[in-house]
PDB file of C-alpha atoms in Angstrom:
ATOM      1  CA  LEU L  37      -3.419-209.459-137.836  1.00  0.00           C
ATOM      2  CA  SER L  38      -5.756-206.501-139.299  1.00  0.00           C
ATOM      3  CA  GLN L  39      -7.732-204.366-137.176  1.00  0.00           C
ATOM      4  CA  GLU L  40     -10.450-205.811-138.379  1.00  0.00           C
ATOM      5  CA  SER L  41      -9.914-209.874-137.656  1.00  0.00           C
ATOM      6  CA  LEU L  42      -8.302-207.785-134.081  1.00  0.00           C
ATOM      7  CA  ASN L  43     -12.013-206.175-133.213  1.00  0.00           C
ATOM      8  CA  ALA L  44     -13.329-209.781-133.963  1.00  0.00           C
ATOM      9  CA  LEU L  45     -11.250-211.293-132.334  1.00  0.00           C
ATOM     10  CA  ARG L  46     -12.347-208.537-129.319  1.00  0.00           C
ATOM     11  CA  TRP L  47     -16.457-208.847-129.826  1.00  0.00           C
ATOM     12  CA  GLU L  48     -16.189-212.395-130.095  1.00  0.00           C
ATOM     13  CA  LYS L  49     -14.287-212.988-126.699  1.00  0.00           C
ATOM     14  CA  ASP L  50     -16.688-210.706-125.469  1.00  0.00           C
ATOM     15  CA  ILE L  51     -19.979-212.456-126.423  1.00  0.00           C
ATOM     16  CA  GLU L  52     -18.130-215.083-124.801  1.00  0.00           C
ATOM     17  CA  ALA L  53     -17.883-214.053-121.972  1.00  0.00           C
ATOM     18  CA  ARG L  54     -21.781-212.494-121.996  1.00  0.00           C
ATOM     19  CA  ASN L  55     -22.578-216.543-122.932  1.00  0.00           C
ATOM     20  CA  LYS L  56     -20.897-218.819-120.472  1.00  0.00           C
ATOM     21  CA  PRO L  57     -23.284-220.949-118.798  1.00  0.00           C
ATOM     22  CA  TRP L  58     -25.567-219.911-116.169  1.00  0.00           C
ATOM     23  CA  THR L  59     -25.179-221.202-112.452  1.00  0.00           C
ATOM     24  CA  ASP L  60     -28.420-221.104-110.272  1.00  0.00           C
ATOM     25  CA  GLU L  61     -26.571-219.299-107.814  1.00  0.00           C
ATOM     26  CA  GLU L  62     -26.213-216.178-110.813  1.00  0.00           C
ATOM     27  CA  ILE L  63     -29.228-216.691-111.547  1.00  0.00           C
ATOM     28  CA  ASP L  64     -30.738-216.176-107.907  1.00  0.00           C
ATOM     29  CA  ALA L  65     -28.690-213.441-107.433  1.00  0.00           C
ATOM     30  CA  ILE L  66     -30.148-211.614-110.147  1.00  0.00           C
ATOM     31  CA  ILE L  67     -33.908-211.818-110.209  1.00  0.00           C
ATOM     32  CA  PRO L  68     -35.152-210.342-107.501  1.00  0.00           C
ATOM     33  CA  ASP L  69     -37.761-211.995-104.305  1.00  0.00           C
ATOM     34  CA  GLY L  70     -41.204-212.677-105.132  1.00  0.00           C
ATOM     35  CA  TYR L  71     -40.995-214.356-108.111  1.00  0.00           C
ATOM     36  CA  LYS L  72     -41.753-218.716-108.147  1.00  0.00           C
ATOM     37  CA  ILE L  73     -39.213-220.773-111.071  1.00  0.00           C
ATOM     38  CA  VAL L  74     -41.653-221.767-113.886  1.00  0.00           C
ATOM     39  CA  PRO L  75     -41.136-226.388-114.506  1.00  0.00           C
ATOM     40  CA  PRO L  76     -40.230-226.617-118.435  1.00  0.00           C
ATOM     41  CA  PRO L  77     -43.713-228.767-119.540  1.00  0.00           C
ATOM     42  CA  GLU L  78     -42.442-232.083-120.083  1.00  0.00           C
ATOM     43  CA  SER L  79     -42.930-231.767-123.422  1.00  0.00           C
ATOM     44  CA  TYR L  80     -40.062-229.088-124.255  1.00  0.00           C
ATOM     45  CA  VAL L  81     -37.615-229.784-125.965  1.00  0.00           C
ATOM     46  CA  PRO L  82     -35.032-226.599-126.370  1.00  0.00           C
ATOM     47  CA  ILE L  83     -34.134-226.005-130.028  1.00  0.00           C
TER      48      ILE L  83
ATOM     49  CA  MET W 349     -22.251-224.789-135.028  1.00  0.00           C
ATOM     50  CA  SER W 350     -23.844-223.810-137.717  1.00  0.00           C
ATOM     51  CA  SER W 351     -23.408-221.360-140.143  1.00  0.00           C
ATOM     52  CA  ALA W 352     -25.307-218.167-139.414  1.00  0.00           C
ATOM     53  CA  ALA W 353     -24.343-218.775-135.588  1.00  0.00           C
ATOM     54  CA  ALA W 354     -20.567-218.675-136.938  1.00  0.00           C
ATOM     55  CA  SER W 355     -21.133-215.275-139.275  1.00  0.00           C
ATOM     56  CA  ARG W 356     -23.030-213.595-136.058  1.00  0.00           C
ATOM     57  CA  ARG W 357     -19.694-214.281-134.623  1.00  0.00           C
ATOM     58  CA  ASN W 358     -18.491-210.857-135.079  1.00  0.00           C
ATOM     59  CA  VAL W 359     -21.275-208.969-134.526  1.00  0.00           C
ATOM     60  CA  ARG W 360     -21.293-206.698-131.627  1.00  0.00           C
ATOM     61  CA  LEU W 361     -23.868-206.564-128.889  1.00  0.00           C
ATOM     62  CA  PRO W 362     -25.067-203.351-127.123  1.00  0.00           C
ATOM     63  CA  PRO W 363     -23.866-203.420-123.518  1.00  0.00           C
ATOM     64  CA  GLU W 364     -28.067-203.569-122.503  1.00  0.00           C
ATOM     65  CA  VAL W 365     -28.468-206.818-124.889  1.00  0.00           C
ATOM     66  CA  ASN W 366     -28.266-209.550-122.151  1.00  0.00           C
ATOM     67  CA  ARG W 367     -30.051-213.132-120.923  1.00  0.00           C
ATOM     68  CA  VAL W 368     -32.114-212.340-118.741  1.00  0.00           C
ATOM     69  CA  LEU W 369     -35.815-210.728-120.043  1.00  0.00           C
ATOM     70  CA  TYR W 370     -37.915-208.234-117.693  1.00  0.00           C
ATOM     71  CA  VAL W 371     -41.384-208.941-119.272  1.00  0.00           C
ATOM     72  CA  ARG W 372     -44.310-207.014-117.764  1.00  0.00           C
ATOM     73  CA  ASN W 373     -48.123-206.442-118.824  1.00  0.00           C
ATOM     74  CA  LEU W 374     -48.760-210.310-118.633  1.00  0.00           C
ATOM     75  CA  PRO W 375     -52.084-211.412-117.837  1.00  0.00           C
ATOM     76  CA  PHE W 376     -52.008-212.591-114.058  1.00  0.00           C
ATOM     77  CA  ASN W 377     -53.474-216.588-115.064  1.00  0.00           C
ATOM     78  CA  ILE W 378     -51.014-216.987-117.554  1.00  0.00           C
ATOM     79  CA  THR W 379     -49.457-220.706-117.849  1.00  0.00           C
ATOM     80  CA  GLY W 380     -45.800-221.923-117.441  1.00  0.00           C
ATOM     81  CA  ASP W 381     -46.651-224.245-120.447  1.00  0.00           C
ATOM     82  CA  GLU W 382     -47.933-220.829-122.406  1.00  0.00           C
ATOM     83  CA  MET W 383     -44.582-218.802-121.179  1.00  0.00           C
ATOM     84  CA  TYR W 384     -42.515-221.704-122.028  1.00  0.00           C
ATOM     85  CA  GLY W 385     -44.915-221.514-125.449  1.00  0.00           C
ATOM     86  CA  ILE W 386     -44.112-218.086-126.258  1.00  0.00           C
ATOM     87  CA  PHE W 387     -40.603-217.073-125.190  1.00  0.00           C
ATOM     88  CA  GLY W 388     -39.315-221.016-126.441  1.00  0.00           C
ATOM     89  CA  LYS W 389     -39.585-220.846-129.762  1.00  0.00           C
ATOM     90  CA  TYR W 390     -36.354-217.480-129.724  1.00  0.00           C
ATOM     91  CA  GLY W 391     -34.327-219.930-128.317  1.00  0.00           C
ATOM     92  CA  ALA W 392     -33.217-222.381-125.152  1.00  0.00           C
ATOM     93  CA  ILE W 393     -34.461-221.201-121.761  1.00  0.00           C
ATOM     94  CA  ARG W 394     -32.538-221.377-119.020  1.00  0.00           C
ATOM     95  CA  GLN W 395     -35.395-220.750-116.930  1.00  0.00           C
ATOM     96  CA  ILE W 396     -38.325-219.456-116.364  1.00  0.00           C
ATOM     97  CA  ARG W 397     -40.257-217.667-113.185  1.00  0.00           C
ATOM     98  CA  LEU W 398     -43.698-215.764-112.462  1.00  0.00           C
ATOM     99  CA  GLY W 399     -43.925-213.018-110.062  1.00  0.00           C
ATOM    100  CA  GLU W 400     -46.457-214.416-107.478  1.00  0.00           C
ATOM    101  CA  THR W 401     -46.892-211.651-104.956  1.00  0.00           C
ATOM    102  CA  LYS W 402     -48.875-208.514-105.145  1.00  0.00           C
ATOM    103  CA  ALA W 403     -46.155-206.390-106.182  1.00  0.00           C
ATOM    104  CA  THR W 404     -44.610-208.857-108.898  1.00  0.00           C
ATOM    105  CA  LYS W 405     -47.491-210.212-110.412  1.00  0.00           C
ATOM    106  CA  GLY W 406     -47.946-209.968-114.076  1.00  0.00           C
ATOM    107  CA  THR W 407     -44.192-209.442-114.677  1.00  0.00           C
ATOM    108  CA  ALA W 408     -42.199-212.462-115.374  1.00  0.00           C
ATOM    109  CA  PHE W 409     -37.981-213.371-115.988  1.00  0.00           C
ATOM    110  CA  VAL W 410     -36.993-215.478-118.994  1.00  0.00           C
ATOM    111  CA  VAL W 411     -33.639-216.506-118.954  1.00  0.00           C
ATOM    112  CA  TYR W 412     -31.982-217.638-122.048  1.00  0.00           C
ATOM    113  CA  GLU W 413     -28.907-220.183-122.379  1.00  0.00           C
ATOM    114  CA  ASP W 414     -27.908-217.556-125.474  1.00  0.00           C
ATOM    115  CA  ILE W 415     -27.473-214.120-125.800  1.00  0.00           C
ATOM    116  CA  PHE W 416     -28.679-213.862-129.224  1.00  0.00           C
ATOM    117  CA  ASP W 417     -31.854-215.697-128.965  1.00  0.00           C
ATOM    118  CA  ALA W 418     -32.561-212.847-125.738  1.00  0.00           C
ATOM    119  CA  LYS W 419     -32.365-210.295-128.298  1.00  0.00           C
ATOM    120  CA  ASN W 420     -34.131-212.441-131.087  1.00  0.00           C
ATOM    121  CA  ALA W 421     -37.009-212.265-128.733  1.00  0.00           C
ATOM    122  CA  VAL W 422     -36.999-208.569-127.097  1.00  0.00           C
ATOM    123  CA  ASP W 423     -36.826-207.598-131.362  1.00  0.00           C
ATOM    124  CA  HIS W 424     -39.861-210.149-132.087  1.00  0.00           C
ATOM    125  CA  LEU W 425     -42.309-210.102-128.127  1.00  0.00           C
ATOM    126  CA  SER W 426     -42.087-206.115-127.998  1.00  0.00           C
ATOM    127  CA  GLY W 427     -45.577-205.752-127.882  1.00  0.00           C
ATOM    128  CA  PHE W 428     -46.760-209.430-128.845  1.00  0.00           C
ATOM    129  CA  ASN W 429     -50.598-209.316-127.814  1.00  0.00           C
ATOM    130  CA  VAL W 430     -51.453-212.377-125.186  1.00  0.00           C
ATOM    131  CA  ALA W 431     -54.928-212.213-124.328  1.00  0.00           C
ATOM    132  CA  ASN W 432     -55.735-208.563-125.862  1.00  0.00           C
ATOM    133  CA  ARG W 433     -52.631-207.161-123.468  1.00  0.00           C
ATOM    134  CA  TYR W 434     -49.346-205.756-125.409  1.00  0.00           C
ATOM    135  CA  LEU W 435     -46.605-207.581-123.682  1.00  0.00           C
ATOM    136  CA  ILE W 436     -43.652-204.954-122.411  1.00  0.00           C
ATOM    137  CA  VAL W 437     -40.229-207.749-122.907  1.00  0.00           C
ATOM    138  CA  LEU W 438     -37.376-205.662-121.657  1.00  0.00           C
ATOM    139  CA  TYR W 439     -33.559-206.262-121.171  1.00  0.00           C
ATOM    140  CA  ASN W 440     -33.898-206.353-117.267  1.00  0.00           C
ATOM    141  CA  GLN W 441     -30.958-203.389-116.119  1.00  0.00           C
ATOM    142  CA  ARG W 442     -31.242-205.022-112.261  1.00  0.00           C
ATOM    143  CA  ARG W 443     -27.467-204.832-110.690  1.00  0.00           C
ATOM    144  CA  GLU W 444     -26.117-208.083-109.436  1.00  0.00           C
ATOM    145  CA  ARG W 445     -27.642-208.059-105.507  1.00  0.00           C
ATOM    146  CA  LYS W 446     -23.870-209.381-104.339  1.00  0.00           C
ATOM    147  CA  SER W 447     -20.921-207.681-103.251  1.00  0.00           C
TER     148      SER W 447
END
């Protein structure tokens, strides 16, 4: 494996780690008090 | 995965980039639907929380599913005009509160 592909692999792992699916607990731990969850509109279709 | 998504995989993201955005300078009467309308254009939204107390009114947190979508939103939305107020969109810097 060349240095570039090693780096690419490392960066890909880093991004995968930072992109893993959210759990509600994780979000609760990040967002401070004083905020309320806003329900998505019925018509909301994630792109 | 589309080629665009595949090609951006070997991109490096600075540490401060993350999927939770802190938004300030929002009009107090902004609705959830409007928030989804503004932020939903940039990618799938995991959750939006609007400030409801005196201290948090006019601010919100927007959580994206994908880190590249969050970056895309920040790059495009900073200075976005809503009801002639310029949005301030930042990466959330708060450390997680749990141990």
